[in-house]
């Protein structure tokens, strides 16, 4: 029905030699995935080609950028375009991570543009959504996340939404050591799928992989991934340690 995915987000961490060491450990350590499972590494721009070379022999590992520009090309100093990513065969890009929304003020409409540019270049977005603590405290997280999805994704066609990847990351759980309970994760993932179903129909909604992100580690991955609407995780801190991330990969359910 849909893929079960362990996606790493290395963020702005590691030197080149550390990235090389981690990529080599994953290239040799990530073997024997079950059917329908996928592993994606969200690597800083300068290391994409370096890691690509290190994981070249491993069919289980795929690369993702952590961001892309909302412009196609031109005089935008410091930006990286989807055209550039496509030209070096990067199949995935993380779009709308809460750190980019918060620190770089990325708006719903900019994210919609990035999603469109990525899809037009055959790059699959991993679209992040999730509420801050004050929204959770007023129990309005469903409406908050629904708006994020509607404003940046609901212009997509049914065909574009098929097999899409969404990461639900409650901001209060990112990098804090505080994880949403598996019940809270399931509740929101089921809500996201229902919102998708009301726009695109249940058949399409069932093909969308919805990953959970927020302090996932080896010790809690199995419990979180066991929930029916949780299709794996987007993992920050714990993805920087090979043994930890491999154990998280081994906690995935079989996919389809
Ligand atoms: C993330 O940034 O996507 C993330 C989930 O980070 P962490 O796992 O460190 O909470």
Tab-separated table of C-alpha atoms and ligand atoms in Angstrom:
chain	number	residue	atom	x	y	z
A	1	UNK	CA	0.000	0.000	0.000
A	2	UNK	CA	2.723	2.482	0.915
A	3	UNK	CA	6.425	2.650	1.717
A	4	UNK	CA	7.804	2.525	5.250
A	5	UNK	CA	10.662	5.010	5.411
A	6	UNK	CA	13.521	5.840	7.743
A	7	UNK	CA	14.784	9.289	6.747
A	8	UNK	CA	17.827	10.897	8.330
A	9	UNK	CA	18.175	14.642	8.723
A	10	UNK	CA	21.823	15.381	9.393
A	11	UNK	CA	21.015	19.131	9.558
A	12	UNK	CA	24.105	21.405	9.769
A	13	UNK	CA	26.301	18.793	11.434
A	14	UNK	CA	29.498	16.837	10.674
A	15	UNK	CA	32.746	17.651	8.924
A	16	UNK	CA	33.440	16.095	5.532
A	17	UNK	CA	35.479	13.276	7.051
A	18	UNK	CA	32.814	12.577	9.672
A	19	UNK	CA	30.159	12.515	6.923
A	20	UNK	CA	32.321	10.091	4.962
A	21	UNK	CA	32.728	7.803	7.994
A	22	UNK	CA	28.984	7.809	8.723
A	23	UNK	CA	28.079	7.177	5.071
A	24	UNK	CA	30.538	4.277	4.885
A	25	UNK	CA	29.117	2.720	8.058
A	26	UNK	CA	25.582	2.976	6.660
A	27	UNK	CA	26.623	1.675	3.241
A	28	UNK	CA	28.028	-1.460	4.828
A	29	UNK	CA	25.514	-1.721	7.694
A	30	UNK	CA	22.169	-1.183	5.966
A	31	UNK	CA	21.495	-4.495	4.274
A	32	UNK	CA	18.439	-6.720	3.927
A	33	UNK	CA	15.602	-4.241	4.021
A	34	UNK	CA	12.174	-5.854	3.997
A	35	UNK	CA	9.749	-5.332	1.107
A	36	UNK	CA	8.527	-1.768	0.704
A	37	UNK	CA	11.061	-0.245	3.071
A	38	UNK	CA	13.298	2.671	2.133
A	39	UNK	CA	16.143	4.585	3.756
A	40	UNK	CA	16.762	8.237	2.839
A	41	UNK	CA	19.722	10.330	3.982
A	42	UNK	CA	19.165	14.094	4.274
A	43	UNK	CA	22.693	15.369	3.797
A	44	UNK	CA	24.124	18.941	3.798
A	45	UNK	CA	24.635	20.318	0.268
A	46	UNK	CA	28.468	20.223	0.271
A	47	UNK	CA	28.484	16.499	1.096
A	48	UNK	CA	25.829	15.250	-1.341
A	49	UNK	CA	28.277	14.055	-4.002
A	50	UNK	CA	30.743	12.740	-1.442
A	51	UNK	CA	28.032	10.645	0.238
A	52	UNK	CA	26.621	9.641	-3.153
A	53	UNK	CA	29.990	8.095	-3.992
A	54	UNK	CA	30.189	6.295	-0.652
A	55	UNK	CA	26.711	4.724	-0.901
A	56	UNK	CA	26.842	4.006	-4.644
A	57	UNK	CA	26.958	0.214	-4.219
A	58	UNK	CA	24.040	0.065	-1.773
A	59	UNK	CA	20.580	-0.144	-3.425
A	60	UNK	CA	18.836	0.492	-0.089
A	61	UNK	CA	20.095	4.030	0.445
A	62	UNK	CA	18.774	7.186	-1.227
A	63	UNK	CA	19.882	10.782	-0.924
A	64	UNK	CA	17.908	13.859	-0.008
A	65	UNK	CA	18.752	17.544	0.124
A	66	UNK	CA	17.527	19.404	3.204
A	67	UNK	CA	16.135	22.389	1.316
A	68	UNK	CA	15.916	23.949	-2.138
A	69	UNK	CA	15.385	27.429	-3.521
A	70	UNK	CA	11.939	28.740	-4.420
A	71	UNK	CA	13.405	30.099	-7.662
A	72	UNK	CA	14.492	28.144	-10.692
A	73	UNK	CA	17.879	29.798	-11.268
A	74	UNK	CA	19.554	33.181	-11.494
A	75	UNK	CA	20.980	35.843	-9.208
A	76	UNK	CA	20.143	34.322	-5.816
A	77	UNK	CA	23.482	34.151	-4.044
A	78	UNK	CA	23.815	31.264	-1.624
A	79	UNK	CA	20.749	29.375	-2.846
A	80	UNK	CA	20.591	25.854	-4.329
A	81	UNK	CA	18.071	25.077	-7.059
A	82	UNK	CA	16.143	21.919	-7.838
A	83	UNK	CA	17.768	22.063	-11.271
A	84	UNK	CA	21.164	21.706	-9.547
A	85	UNK	CA	19.893	18.825	-7.409
A	86	UNK	CA	18.404	17.086	-10.423
A	87	UNK	CA	21.661	17.508	-12.340
A	88	UNK	CA	23.473	15.476	-9.669
A	89	UNK	CA	20.658	12.885	-9.442
A	90	UNK	CA	19.274	13.706	-5.987
A	91	UNK	CA	15.845	12.012	-5.739
A	92	UNK	CA	14.446	13.650	-2.573
A	93	UNK	CA	14.337	17.040	-0.870
A	94	UNK	CA	13.093	18.007	2.609
A	95	UNK	CA	10.720	20.970	2.302
A	96	UNK	CA	9.193	23.035	5.102
A	97	UNK	CA	11.205	21.782	8.059
A	98	UNK	CA	10.130	23.730	11.145
A	99	UNK	CA	13.647	25.123	11.554
A	100	UNK	CA	13.393	26.689	8.093
A	101	UNK	CA	9.876	27.957	8.762
A	102	UNK	CA	10.969	29.476	12.066
A	103	UNK	CA	14.515	30.768	11.470
A	104	UNK	CA	14.241	31.646	7.763
A	105	UNK	CA	10.585	32.681	7.781
A	106	UNK	CA	9.537	30.371	4.975
A	107	UNK	CA	5.880	30.904	4.157
A	108	UNK	CA	3.145	28.506	3.043
A	109	UNK	CA	3.227	29.932	-0.466
A	110	UNK	CA	7.036	29.728	-0.758
A	111	UNK	CA	6.805	26.101	0.313
A	112	UNK	CA	4.103	25.455	-2.280
A	113	UNK	CA	6.451	26.880	-4.927
A	114	UNK	CA	9.321	24.683	-3.722
A	115	UNK	CA	7.066	21.617	-3.836
A	116	UNK	CA	6.055	22.454	-7.417
A	117	UNK	CA	9.638	23.073	-8.527
A	118	UNK	CA	10.820	19.810	-6.969
A	119	UNK	CA	8.045	17.724	-8.543
A	120	UNK	CA	8.639	19.375	-11.928
A	121	UNK	CA	12.241	18.146	-11.694
A	122	UNK	CA	11.336	14.608	-10.633
A	123	UNK	CA	12.471	15.205	-7.068
A	124	UNK	CA	10.108	13.881	-4.392
A	125	UNK	CA	9.507	16.332	-1.546
A	126	UNK	CA	9.494	15.156	2.050
A	127	UNK	CA	7.048	17.797	3.259
A	128	UNK	CA	7.262	18.664	6.962
A	129	UNK	CA	4.414	19.919	9.104
A	130	UNK	CA	3.819	20.144	12.843
A	131	UNK	CA	2.663	22.462	15.595
A	132	UNK	CA	4.535	24.492	18.240
A	133	UNK	CA	3.942	23.881	21.944
A	134	UNK	CA	1.461	26.726	22.495
A	135	UNK	CA	-0.791	25.276	19.778
A	136	UNK	CA	-0.654	21.798	21.358
A	137	UNK	CA	-1.462	23.377	24.731
A	138	UNK	CA	-4.662	24.884	23.334
A	139	UNK	CA	-5.523	21.594	21.616
A	140	UNK	CA	-5.727	23.232	18.171
A	141	UNK	CA	-2.982	21.129	16.571
A	142	UNK	CA	-5.346	19.446	14.099
A	143	UNK	CA	-6.476	22.756	12.601
A	144	UNK	CA	-2.880	24.089	12.588
A	145	UNK	CA	-1.472	21.119	10.671
A	146	UNK	CA	-4.483	20.998	8.357
A	147	UNK	CA	-3.783	24.616	7.337
A	148	UNK	CA	-0.117	23.817	6.640
A	149	UNK	CA	-1.161	20.974	4.331
A	150	UNK	CA	-3.934	22.897	2.596
A	151	UNK	CA	-1.861	26.017	1.933
A	152	UNK	CA	1.216	24.286	0.537
A	153	UNK	CA	-0.006	20.983	-0.915
A	154	UNK	CA	-3.663	21.011	-1.855
A	155	UNK	CA	-3.097	22.594	-5.251
A	156	UNK	CA	-1.398	19.327	-6.272
A	157	UNK	CA	-3.159	16.886	-8.562
A	158	UNK	CA	-4.270	13.454	-7.452
A	159	UNK	CA	-1.423	11.914	-9.466
A	160	UNK	CA	1.122	14.164	-7.719
A	161	UNK	CA	-0.249	13.270	-4.285
A	162	UNK	CA	0.056	9.517	-4.929
A	163	UNK	CA	3.044	8.101	-3.018
A	164	UNK	CA	3.786	11.545	-1.550
A	165	UNK	CA	5.847	11.779	1.669
A	166	UNK	CA	4.757	13.909	4.632
A	167	UNK	CA	6.650	14.173	7.912
A	168	UNK	CA	4.653	15.151	10.983
A	169	UNK	CA	7.068	16.751	13.423
A	170	UNK	CA	5.603	18.423	16.523
A	171	UNK	CA	8.051	21.278	17.127
A	172	UNK	CA	8.006	20.727	20.889
A	173	UNK	CA	9.473	17.256	20.297
A	174	UNK	CA	12.282	18.180	17.897
A	175	UNK	CA	15.738	17.988	19.440
A	176	UNK	CA	14.230	18.264	22.920
A	177	UNK	CA	14.352	14.630	23.949
A	178	UNK	CA	10.559	14.923	24.400
A	179	UNK	CA	8.770	12.499	22.094
A	180	UNK	CA	5.081	12.561	21.299
A	181	UNK	CA	3.533	9.415	22.707
A	182	UNK	CA	2.814	6.758	20.103
A	183	UNK	CA	-0.880	7.498	20.759
A	184	UNK	CA	-0.426	11.217	20.045
A	185	UNK	CA	1.516	10.376	16.870
A	186	UNK	CA	-1.135	7.924	15.657
A	187	UNK	CA	-3.917	10.407	16.399
A	188	UNK	CA	-2.316	13.141	14.287
A	189	UNK	CA	-1.229	10.778	11.501
A	190	UNK	CA	-4.786	9.423	11.249
A	191	UNK	CA	-6.053	13.012	11.121
A	192	UNK	CA	-3.585	13.895	8.349
A	193	UNK	CA	-4.655	10.839	6.362
A	194	UNK	CA	-8.311	11.727	6.824
A	195	UNK	CA	-7.664	15.311	5.656
A	196	UNK	CA	-5.840	13.905	2.611
A	197	UNK	CA	-8.704	11.480	1.977
A	198	UNK	CA	-11.284	14.262	2.040
A	199	UNK	CA	-9.323	16.111	-0.650
A	200	UNK	CA	-7.947	13.250	-2.741
A	201	UNK	CA	-9.978	10.169	-1.795
A	202	UNK	CA	-9.031	7.318	0.500
A	203	UNK	CA	-7.223	5.330	-2.200
A	204	UNK	CA	-4.715	8.123	-2.782
A	205	UNK	CA	-4.472	8.973	0.936
A	206	UNK	CA	-3.533	5.357	1.612
A	207	UNK	CA	-0.503	5.613	-0.687
A	208	UNK	CA	0.993	8.586	1.226
A	209	UNK	CA	3.808	7.747	3.636
A	210	UNK	CA	3.408	9.801	6.814
A	211	UNK	CA	6.615	9.833	8.858
A	212	UNK	CA	6.867	10.861	12.498
A	213	UNK	CA	9.708	13.135	13.600
A	214	UNK	CA	10.718	14.386	17.025
A	215	UNK	CA	13.359	12.732	19.197
A	216	UNK	CA	12.986	9.317	17.560
A	217	UNK	CA	15.724	6.999	18.808
A	218	UNK	CA	16.501	3.286	18.859
A	219	UNK	CA	14.748	2.925	22.217
A	220	UNK	CA	11.371	4.334	21.099
A	221	UNK	CA	11.251	3.687	17.323
A	222	UNK	CA	9.506	0.277	17.411
A	223	UNK	CA	6.691	1.534	19.609
A	224	UNK	CA	6.084	4.642	17.464
A	225	UNK	CA	6.408	2.813	14.114
A	226	UNK	CA	4.042	0.058	15.274
A	227	UNK	CA	1.058	2.419	14.921
A	228	UNK	CA	-0.984	1.813	11.768
A	229	UNK	CA	-0.734	5.343	10.315
A	230	UNK	CA	2.928	5.899	11.230
A	231	UNK	CA	4.985	4.920	8.203
A	232	UNK	CA	8.446	5.413	9.650
A	233	UNK	CA	10.364	8.428	10.875
A	234	UNK	CA	12.331	11.548	10.056
A	235	UNK	CA	15.251	11.381	12.450
A	236	UNK	CA	17.608	14.192	13.439
A	237	UNK	CA	20.066	13.664	16.300
A	238	UNK	CA	19.885	9.873	16.378
A	239	UNK	CA	20.669	9.630	12.651
A	240	UNK	CA	24.195	10.933	13.292
A	241	UNK	CA	25.195	7.702	15.023
A	242	UNK	CA	25.333	4.758	12.606
A	243	UNK	CA	24.426	2.015	15.093
A	244	UNK	CA	21.511	4.051	16.453
A	245	UNK	CA	20.118	4.846	12.997
A	246	UNK	CA	20.528	1.233	11.828
A	247	UNK	CA	18.560	0.076	14.836
A	248	UNK	CA	15.824	2.626	13.944
A	249	UNK	CA	15.777	1.253	10.362
A	250	UNK	CA	15.366	-2.244	11.799
A	251	UNK	CA	12.281	-1.019	13.693
A	252	UNK	CA	10.359	-0.239	10.485
A	253	UNK	CA	7.320	-2.335	9.625
A	254	UNK	CA	7.354	-4.083	6.264
A	255	UNK	CA	5.902	-1.786	3.600
A	256	UNK	CA	4.281	-2.390	0.253
B	1	LIG	C1	14.242	16.718	12.813
B	1	LIG	O1	14.873	17.738	12.865
B	1	LIG	O2	13.673	16.434	11.743
B	1	LIG	C2	14.161	15.887	13.999
B	1	LIG	C3	13.140	15.085	14.115
B	1	LIG	O3	15.146	16.025	14.941
B	1	LIG	P1	15.375	15.114	16.272
B	1	LIG	O4	15.190	13.676	15.842
B	1	LIG	O5	16.755	15.422	16.711
B	1	LIG	O6	14.312	15.530	17.234
